[in-house]
């Protein structure tokens, strides 16, 4: 559905997005994850046609951004990171204005506005002036305008920004609901948001795409972890089915190893430890979670930023 190829955006000497390519299928819920300044918002702006790429291409089905920008934008609902709203308007007035911009037919407008208000849980504030609303409620107004015209692509930049824990939970529920009928791209630097609602993650680092993976595959068990009281590196590396042995930091006389080996090799590994006269403290599958992978990919990022 969405094809991004060699997307690049340069500001003077700064390359904000560097040769990024990916594709997103219809109905996918994809998280775009990265530290602040990684290039997420720049990609969002290019995907929505608000910013021209320096080079590269964006296609939505048979449409090409630049040539068919208006047609693509008509299919997109977009919540920018800092959603612009008119503070003197009420949410109802604002949504009515947005509906006219989206070309929603006058006969359908009231029903669509009412539905957007309900889905964004704005009913109790619908007739209050936006300038009196909390940041969380303003964010809901932004979400309501993004889904108002029933787009088949929804792009949300930091959608839980400013929400309290209850509102965050409600927003996650809304995103899951939207995903039943639309392709959803969610940009955030909050790992929990991606794990809660996304099925796939794209991780950005310094303008480059460093990971594109389904979350279930990313978090699948990978290898084994062994703890014993002897250094058994040589013996373990000779076992059939053990491709690699990595010694980890030893603590209090215990030796730990990361083994590139399938789970079916665990009994043989256990026998080898016992035959060597060593104590077997632990032998278990190693599972990586999103937090671990993100930390590995961004190792040294804080020092670089400083």
mmCIF file of C-alpha atoms in Angstrom:
data_model
loop_
_atom_site.group_PDB
_atom_site.id
_atom_site.type_symbol
_atom_site.label_atom_id
_atom_site.label_comp_id
_atom_site.label_asym_id
_atom_site.label_seq_id
_atom_site.Cartn_x
_atom_site.Cartn_y
_atom_site.Cartn_z
ATOM 1 C CA UNK A 1 0.000 0.000 0.000
ATOM 2 C CA UNK A 2 2.712 2.489 1.041
ATOM 3 C CA UNK A 3 6.104 2.252 -0.671
ATOM 4 C CA UNK A 4 8.963 4.466 0.488
ATOM 5 C CA UNK A 5 12.195 4.251 -1.484
ATOM 6 C CA UNK A 6 15.533 5.959 -0.743
ATOM 7 C CA UNK A 7 13.841 8.802 1.122
ATOM 8 C CA UNK A 8 16.260 11.592 2.033
ATOM 9 C CA UNK A 9 15.812 15.054 3.523
ATOM 10 C CA UNK A 10 18.708 17.478 3.903
ATOM 11 C CA UNK A 11 18.746 20.842 5.696
ATOM 12 C CA UNK A 12 21.983 22.561 4.775
ATOM 13 C CA UNK A 13 24.726 20.448 6.335
ATOM 14 C CA UNK A 14 22.241 18.333 8.334
ATOM 15 C CA UNK A 15 20.857 15.112 6.873
ATOM 16 C CA UNK A 16 17.666 14.616 8.869
ATOM 17 C CA UNK A 17 16.557 11.506 6.951
ATOM 18 C CA UNK A 18 19.181 9.435 5.170
ATOM 19 C CA UNK A 19 18.242 7.019 2.354
ATOM 20 C CA UNK A 20 15.301 5.344 4.140
ATOM 21 C CA UNK A 21 13.250 2.639 2.414
ATOM 22 C CA UNK A 22 10.314 0.560 3.684
ATOM 23 C CA UNK A 23 6.878 -0.664 2.677
ATOM 24 C CA UNK A 24 3.672 -0.890 4.709
ATOM 25 C CA UNK A 25 0.800 -3.154 3.759
ATOM 26 C CA UNK A 26 -2.892 -2.436 4.026
ATOM 27 C CA UNK A 27 -4.218 -2.811 7.561
ATOM 28 C CA UNK A 28 -0.819 -2.891 9.277
ATOM 29 C CA UNK A 29 -0.185 -1.047 12.535
ATOM 30 C CA UNK A 30 3.422 0.135 12.425
ATOM 31 C CA UNK A 31 5.400 1.966 15.084
ATOM 32 C CA UNK A 32 8.078 4.445 14.054
ATOM 33 C CA UNK A 33 10.408 4.534 17.015
ATOM 34 C CA UNK A 34 13.500 6.553 17.861
ATOM 35 C CA UNK A 35 15.031 9.129 20.153
ATOM 36 C CA UNK A 36 14.068 12.775 19.733
ATOM 37 C CA UNK A 37 15.872 14.043 16.647
ATOM 38 C CA UNK A 38 16.104 10.612 15.020
ATOM 39 C CA UNK A 39 14.099 11.758 11.980
ATOM 40 C CA UNK A 40 10.635 10.422 12.832
ATOM 41 C CA UNK A 41 8.678 13.655 12.480
ATOM 42 C CA UNK A 42 10.514 14.549 9.281
ATOM 43 C CA UNK A 43 9.437 11.234 7.760
ATOM 44 C CA UNK A 44 5.859 11.855 8.920
ATOM 45 C CA UNK A 45 5.808 15.266 7.247
ATOM 46 C CA UNK A 46 7.078 13.784 3.996
ATOM 47 C CA UNK A 47 4.587 10.897 4.132
ATOM 48 C CA UNK A 48 1.742 13.384 4.462
ATOM 49 C CA UNK A 49 2.963 15.700 1.705
ATOM 50 C CA UNK A 50 3.690 18.663 3.968
ATOM 51 C CA UNK A 51 7.430 18.483 3.315
ATOM 52 C CA UNK A 52 9.165 17.657 0.045
ATOM 53 C CA UNK A 53 11.973 15.105 0.166
ATOM 54 C CA UNK A 54 15.404 16.105 -1.073
ATOM 55 C CA UNK A 55 15.425 12.812 -2.949
ATOM 56 C CA UNK A 56 13.600 9.494 -3.000
ATOM 57 C CA UNK A 57 9.970 8.602 -3.611
ATOM 58 C CA UNK A 58 6.715 7.876 -1.769
ATOM 59 C CA UNK A 59 3.894 5.887 -3.369
ATOM 60 C CA UNK A 60 0.453 4.992 -2.089
ATOM 61 C CA UNK A 61 -0.943 2.239 -4.291
ATOM 62 C CA UNK A 62 -0.703 3.686 -7.821
ATOM 63 C CA UNK A 63 -0.352 7.296 -6.612
ATOM 64 C CA UNK A 64 2.989 9.107 -6.359
ATOM 65 C CA UNK A 65 3.680 11.877 -3.881
ATOM 66 C CA UNK A 66 4.500 15.061 -5.758
ATOM 67 C CA UNK A 67 2.428 14.118 -8.794
ATOM 68 C CA UNK A 68 -0.696 12.980 -6.912
ATOM 69 C CA UNK A 69 -0.166 14.743 -3.584
ATOM 70 C CA UNK A 70 -3.748 16.005 -3.170
ATOM 71 C CA UNK A 71 -5.227 12.579 -3.926
ATOM 72 C CA UNK A 72 -2.916 10.945 -1.380
ATOM 73 C CA UNK A 73 -3.651 13.575 1.265
ATOM 74 C CA UNK A 74 -7.390 12.942 0.837
ATOM 75 C CA UNK A 75 -6.769 9.371 2.013
ATOM 76 C CA UNK A 76 -4.709 10.373 5.052
ATOM 77 C CA UNK A 77 -5.680 11.408 8.569
ATOM 78 C CA UNK A 78 -2.777 13.185 10.244
ATOM 79 C CA UNK A 79 -2.109 14.188 13.834
ATOM 80 C CA UNK A 80 1.067 16.336 13.934
ATOM 81 C CA UNK A 81 3.249 16.300 17.035
ATOM 82 C CA UNK A 82 1.976 19.730 18.104
ATOM 83 C CA UNK A 83 -1.516 19.776 16.665
ATOM 84 C CA UNK A 84 -2.523 23.263 15.453
ATOM 85 C CA UNK A 85 -5.981 24.260 16.667
ATOM 86 C CA UNK A 86 -7.918 27.519 16.745
ATOM 87 C CA UNK A 87 -8.180 28.372 20.465
ATOM 88 C CA UNK A 88 -11.225 30.629 20.075
ATOM 89 C CA UNK A 89 -13.280 27.812 18.499
ATOM 90 C CA UNK A 90 -15.134 24.986 20.217
ATOM 91 C CA UNK A 91 -14.271 21.401 19.195
ATOM 92 C CA UNK A 92 -17.568 21.185 17.298
ATOM 93 C CA UNK A 93 -16.826 24.381 15.353
ATOM 94 C CA UNK A 94 -13.274 23.279 14.667
ATOM 95 C CA UNK A 95 -14.354 19.856 13.425
ATOM 96 C CA UNK A 96 -17.034 21.417 11.233
ATOM 97 C CA UNK A 97 -14.378 23.618 9.664
ATOM 98 C CA UNK A 98 -12.039 20.647 9.195
ATOM 99 C CA UNK A 99 -14.856 18.636 7.624
ATOM 100 C CA UNK A 100 -15.312 21.367 5.022
ATOM 101 C CA UNK A 101 -11.578 21.303 4.268
ATOM 102 C CA UNK A 102 -11.714 17.533 3.845
ATOM 103 C CA UNK A 103 -14.635 17.846 1.453
ATOM 104 C CA UNK A 104 -17.102 15.983 3.662
ATOM 105 C CA UNK A 105 -20.579 16.360 2.149
ATOM 106 C CA UNK A 106 -22.865 18.707 4.069
ATOM 107 C CA UNK A 107 -25.472 15.957 4.428
ATOM 108 C CA UNK A 108 -22.904 13.687 6.161
ATOM 109 C CA UNK A 109 -21.119 16.313 8.204
ATOM 110 C CA UNK A 110 -23.108 16.237 11.462
ATOM 111 C CA UNK A 111 -22.980 12.444 11.657
ATOM 112 C CA UNK A 112 -19.241 12.303 11.019
ATOM 113 C CA UNK A 113 -18.530 15.047 13.559
ATOM 114 C CA UNK A 114 -20.639 13.270 16.177
ATOM 115 C CA UNK A 115 -18.848 9.993 15.485
ATOM 116 C CA UNK A 116 -15.387 11.583 15.722
ATOM 117 C CA UNK A 117 -16.327 13.264 19.012
ATOM 118 C CA UNK A 118 -17.571 9.971 20.405
ATOM 119 C CA UNK A 119 -14.511 8.013 19.307
ATOM 120 C CA UNK A 120 -12.124 10.628 20.721
ATOM 121 C CA UNK A 121 -14.211 10.855 23.911
ATOM 122 C CA UNK A 122 -14.713 14.591 23.597
ATOM 123 C CA UNK A 123 -18.453 14.811 24.325
ATOM 124 C CA UNK A 124 -18.217 16.565 27.683
ATOM 125 C CA UNK A 125 -15.928 19.278 26.244
ATOM 126 C CA UNK A 126 -17.422 19.551 22.756
ATOM 127 C CA UNK A 127 -18.943 23.019 23.351
ATOM 128 C CA UNK A 128 -16.106 24.509 25.421
ATOM 129 C CA UNK A 129 -13.644 26.918 23.853
ATOM 130 C CA UNK A 130 -10.468 25.060 22.881
ATOM 131 C CA UNK A 131 -8.308 27.614 24.716
ATOM 132 C CA UNK A 132 -9.880 26.442 28.000
ATOM 133 C CA UNK A 133 -9.081 22.772 27.403
ATOM 134 C CA UNK A 134 -6.211 20.870 28.977
ATOM 135 C CA UNK A 135 -3.355 19.666 26.811
ATOM 136 C CA UNK A 136 -4.797 16.146 26.885
ATOM 137 C CA UNK A 137 -8.191 17.305 25.601
ATOM 138 C CA UNK A 138 -6.540 19.412 22.893
ATOM 139 C CA UNK A 139 -4.756 16.251 21.830
ATOM 140 C CA UNK A 140 -8.120 14.512 21.585
ATOM 141 C CA UNK A 141 -9.388 17.331 19.363
ATOM 142 C CA UNK A 142 -6.395 16.670 17.106
ATOM 143 C CA UNK A 143 -7.187 12.972 16.950
ATOM 144 C CA UNK A 144 -10.838 13.720 16.170
ATOM 145 C CA UNK A 145 -9.870 15.858 13.159
ATOM 146 C CA UNK A 146 -7.492 13.126 11.954
ATOM 147 C CA UNK A 147 -10.230 10.473 11.835
ATOM 148 C CA UNK A 148 -13.109 12.765 10.875
ATOM 149 C CA UNK A 149 -13.207 11.886 7.156
ATOM 150 C CA UNK A 150 -12.730 8.105 7.604
ATOM 151 C CA UNK A 151 -9.248 7.951 6.036
ATOM 152 C CA UNK A 152 -7.724 4.602 5.120
ATOM 153 C CA UNK A 153 -4.275 5.759 6.289
ATOM 154 C CA UNK A 154 -3.900 7.305 9.751
ATOM 155 C CA UNK A 155 -0.595 8.886 10.769
ATOM 156 C CA UNK A 156 -0.216 9.826 14.424
ATOM 157 C CA UNK A 157 2.839 11.716 15.681
ATOM 158 C CA UNK A 158 3.179 11.284 19.469
ATOM 159 C CA UNK A 159 -0.588 10.696 19.977
ATOM 160 C CA UNK A 160 -0.331 10.172 23.757
ATOM 161 C CA UNK A 161 1.639 13.371 24.320
ATOM 162 C CA UNK A 162 0.122 15.188 27.302
ATOM 163 C CA UNK A 163 -2.367 12.455 28.216
ATOM 164 C CA UNK A 164 -2.789 11.085 31.710
ATOM 165 C CA UNK A 165 -2.603 7.284 32.302
ATOM 166 C CA UNK A 166 -6.356 6.794 31.881
ATOM 167 C CA UNK A 167 -6.374 8.803 28.656
ATOM 168 C CA UNK A 168 -3.347 6.857 27.387
ATOM 169 C CA UNK A 169 -5.240 3.596 27.889
ATOM 170 C CA UNK A 170 -8.266 5.020 26.077
ATOM 171 C CA UNK A 171 -6.058 6.239 23.214
ATOM 172 C CA UNK A 172 -4.574 2.771 22.829
ATOM 173 C CA UNK A 173 -8.075 1.342 22.588
ATOM 174 C CA UNK A 174 -8.976 3.894 19.918
ATOM 175 C CA UNK A 175 -5.864 3.062 17.883
ATOM 176 C CA UNK A 176 -6.758 -0.636 17.992
ATOM 177 C CA UNK A 177 -10.270 0.246 16.825
ATOM 178 C CA UNK A 178 -8.929 2.387 13.979
ATOM 179 C CA UNK A 179 -6.624 -0.431 12.907
ATOM 180 C CA UNK A 180 -9.642 -2.586 12.078
ATOM 181 C CA UNK A 181 -10.397 -0.429 9.037
ATOM 182 C CA UNK A 182 -7.230 1.569 8.328
ATOM 183 C CA UNK A 183 -3.467 1.388 8.049
ATOM 184 C CA UNK A 184 -1.979 3.102 11.113
ATOM 185 C CA UNK A 185 1.504 4.595 11.469
ATOM 186 C CA UNK A 186 2.380 5.667 14.990
ATOM 187 C CA UNK A 187 5.468 7.756 15.720
ATOM 188 C CA UNK A 188 6.744 7.880 19.265
ATOM 189 C CA UNK A 189 9.826 7.692 21.462
ATOM 190 C CA UNK A 190 7.868 5.737 24.105
ATOM 191 C CA UNK A 191 8.578 2.012 23.835
ATOM 192 C CA UNK A 192 5.470 0.979 25.757
ATOM 193 C CA UNK A 193 3.214 2.624 23.191
ATOM 194 C CA UNK A 194 4.696 0.593 20.354
ATOM 195 C CA UNK A 195 4.484 -2.681 22.278
ATOM 196 C CA UNK A 196 0.905 -1.967 23.326
ATOM 197 C CA UNK A 197 -0.647 -1.329 19.907
ATOM 198 C CA UNK A 198 1.779 -2.094 17.050
ATOM 199 C CA UNK A 199 2.535 -5.335 15.255
ATOM 200 C CA UNK A 200 5.678 -4.082 13.542
ATOM 201 C CA UNK A 201 8.373 -1.571 14.420
ATOM 202 C CA UNK A 202 10.688 0.659 12.397
ATOM 203 C CA UNK A 203 13.546 2.048 14.490
ATOM 204 C CA UNK A 204 15.309 5.231 13.414
ATOM 205 C CA UNK A 205 18.759 6.349 14.558
ATOM 206 C CA UNK A 206 20.403 9.586 13.410
ATOM 207 C CA UNK A 207 18.217 9.758 10.320
ATOM 208 C CA UNK A 208 18.755 6.152 9.263
ATOM 209 C CA UNK A 209 16.447 3.149 9.462
ATOM 210 C CA UNK A 210 18.315 0.600 11.594
ATOM 211 C CA UNK A 211 15.579 -1.984 12.150
ATOM 212 C CA UNK A 212 12.401 -3.103 10.367
ATOM 213 C CA UNK A 213 10.888 -6.120 12.099
ATOM 214 C CA UNK A 214 7.654 -7.641 13.365
ATOM 215 C CA UNK A 215 7.536 -7.322 17.142
ATOM 216 C CA UNK A 216 6.596 -10.971 17.706
ATOM 217 C CA UNK A 217 9.620 -12.094 15.653
ATOM 218 C CA UNK A 218 11.890 -9.558 17.313
ATOM 219 C CA UNK A 219 10.915 -10.748 20.782
ATOM 220 C CA UNK A 220 11.058 -14.460 19.962
ATOM 221 C CA UNK A 221 13.488 -16.583 21.964
ATOM 222 C CA UNK A 222 17.018 -16.390 20.573
ATOM 223 C CA UNK A 223 19.662 -18.816 21.819
ATOM 224 C CA UNK A 224 20.339 -19.963 25.369
ATOM 225 C CA UNK A 225 21.854 -18.493 28.518
ATOM 226 C CA UNK A 226 24.007 -20.677 30.759
ATOM 227 C CA UNK A 227 25.399 -20.024 34.249
ATOM 228 C CA UNK A 228 27.891 -22.368 35.923
ATOM 229 C CA UNK A 229 30.937 -22.297 38.230
ATOM 230 C CA UNK A 230 33.550 -23.288 35.613
ATOM 231 C CA UNK A 231 34.861 -21.693 32.458
ATOM 232 C CA UNK A 232 33.536 -24.190 29.912
ATOM 233 C CA UNK A 233 34.005 -22.117 26.746
ATOM 234 C CA UNK A 234 36.119 -24.710 24.935
ATOM 235 C CA UNK A 235 33.956 -27.686 25.879
ATOM 236 C CA UNK A 236 30.718 -25.903 24.926
ATOM 237 C CA UNK A 237 32.059 -24.753 21.547
ATOM 238 C CA UNK A 238 32.744 -28.392 20.593
ATOM 239 C CA UNK A 239 29.140 -29.505 21.069
ATOM 240 C CA UNK A 240 27.028 -30.284 18.021
ATOM 241 C CA UNK A 241 24.376 -27.635 17.517
ATOM 242 C CA UNK A 242 26.280 -24.907 19.365
ATOM 243 C CA UNK A 243 27.319 -22.388 16.710
ATOM 244 C CA UNK A 244 28.902 -19.789 18.961
ATOM 245 C CA UNK A 245 29.814 -19.312 22.619
ATOM 246 C CA UNK A 246 30.088 -15.826 24.091
ATOM 247 C CA UNK A 247 31.437 -15.419 27.596
ATOM 248 C CA UNK A 248 29.503 -12.857 29.629
ATOM 249 C CA UNK A 249 30.622 -11.017 32.760
ATOM 250 C CA UNK A 250 31.324 -13.370 35.658
ATOM 251 C CA UNK A 251 29.966 -12.502 39.100
ATOM 252 C CA UNK A 252 30.896 -14.084 42.455
ATOM 253 C CA UNK A 253 32.726 -16.979 40.833
ATOM 254 C CA UNK A 254 29.891 -17.799 38.438
ATOM 255 C CA UNK A 255 30.555 -17.964 34.719
ATOM 256 C CA UNK A 256 27.829 -16.928 32.322
ATOM 257 C CA UNK A 257 27.607 -17.704 28.607
ATOM 258 C CA UNK A 258 25.412 -16.696 25.701
ATOM 259 C CA UNK A 259 25.027 -19.681 23.389
ATOM 260 C CA UNK A 260 23.958 -19.485 19.765
ATOM 261 C CA UNK A 261 22.106 -22.783 19.909
ATOM 262 C CA UNK A 262 18.627 -24.152 19.468
ATOM 263 C CA UNK A 263 16.493 -25.112 22.444
ATOM 264 C CA UNK A 264 16.749 -28.781 21.464
ATOM 265 C CA UNK A 265 20.447 -28.698 22.427
ATOM 266 C CA UNK A 266 19.676 -27.864 26.077
ATOM 267 C CA UNK A 267 19.809 -31.489 27.382
ATOM 268 C CA UNK A 268 23.202 -32.063 25.714
ATOM 269 C CA UNK A 269 24.545 -28.806 27.138
ATOM 270 C CA UNK A 270 23.333 -29.749 30.614
ATOM 271 C CA UNK A 271 25.023 -33.157 30.367
ATOM 272 C CA UNK A 272 28.275 -31.524 29.240
ATOM 273 C CA UNK A 273 28.240 -29.212 32.272
ATOM 274 C CA UNK A 274 27.620 -32.077 34.700
ATOM 275 C CA UNK A 275 30.181 -34.363 33.005
ATOM 276 C CA UNK A 276 32.756 -31.608 33.516
ATOM 277 C CA UNK A 277 32.042 -31.705 37.254
ATOM 278 C CA UNK A 278 30.621 -28.203 37.165
ATOM 279 C CA UNK A 279 27.541 -26.876 38.908
ATOM 280 C CA UNK A 280 24.599 -25.944 36.698
ATOM 281 C CA UNK A 281 23.072 -22.742 38.054
ATOM 282 C CA UNK A 282 20.896 -21.775 35.090
ATOM 283 C CA UNK A 283 20.113 -22.883 31.553
ATOM 284 C CA UNK A 284 17.264 -21.032 29.893
ATOM 285 C CA UNK A 285 16.064 -19.527 26.601
ATOM 286 C CA UNK A 286 17.224 -15.991 25.972
ATOM 287 C CA UNK A 287 14.404 -13.650 25.011
ATOM 288 C CA UNK A 288 15.023 -10.156 23.718
ATOM 289 C CA UNK A 289 12.337 -7.562 24.295
ATOM 290 C CA UNK A 290 11.829 -4.281 22.469
ATOM 291 C CA UNK A 291 13.559 -2.340 25.243
ATOM 292 C CA UNK A 292 16.692 -4.492 24.938
ATOM 293 C CA UNK A 293 16.820 -4.229 21.151
ATOM 294 C CA UNK A 294 16.272 -0.466 21.251
ATOM 295 C CA UNK A 295 19.071 -0.055 23.794
ATOM 296 C CA UNK A 296 21.438 -2.199 21.695
ATOM 297 C CA UNK A 297 20.729 -0.220 18.531
ATOM 298 C CA UNK A 298 21.121 3.124 20.294
ATOM 299 C CA UNK A 299 24.180 2.231 22.367
ATOM 300 C CA UNK A 300 26.308 5.319 22.776
ATOM 301 C CA UNK A 301 23.585 7.651 21.480
ATOM 302 C CA UNK A 302 23.421 9.697 24.675
ATOM 303 C CA UNK A 303 27.177 10.216 24.630
ATOM 304 C CA UNK A 304 27.051 11.231 20.960
ATOM 305 C CA UNK A 305 24.244 13.734 21.627
ATOM 306 C CA UNK A 306 26.228 15.279 24.466
#
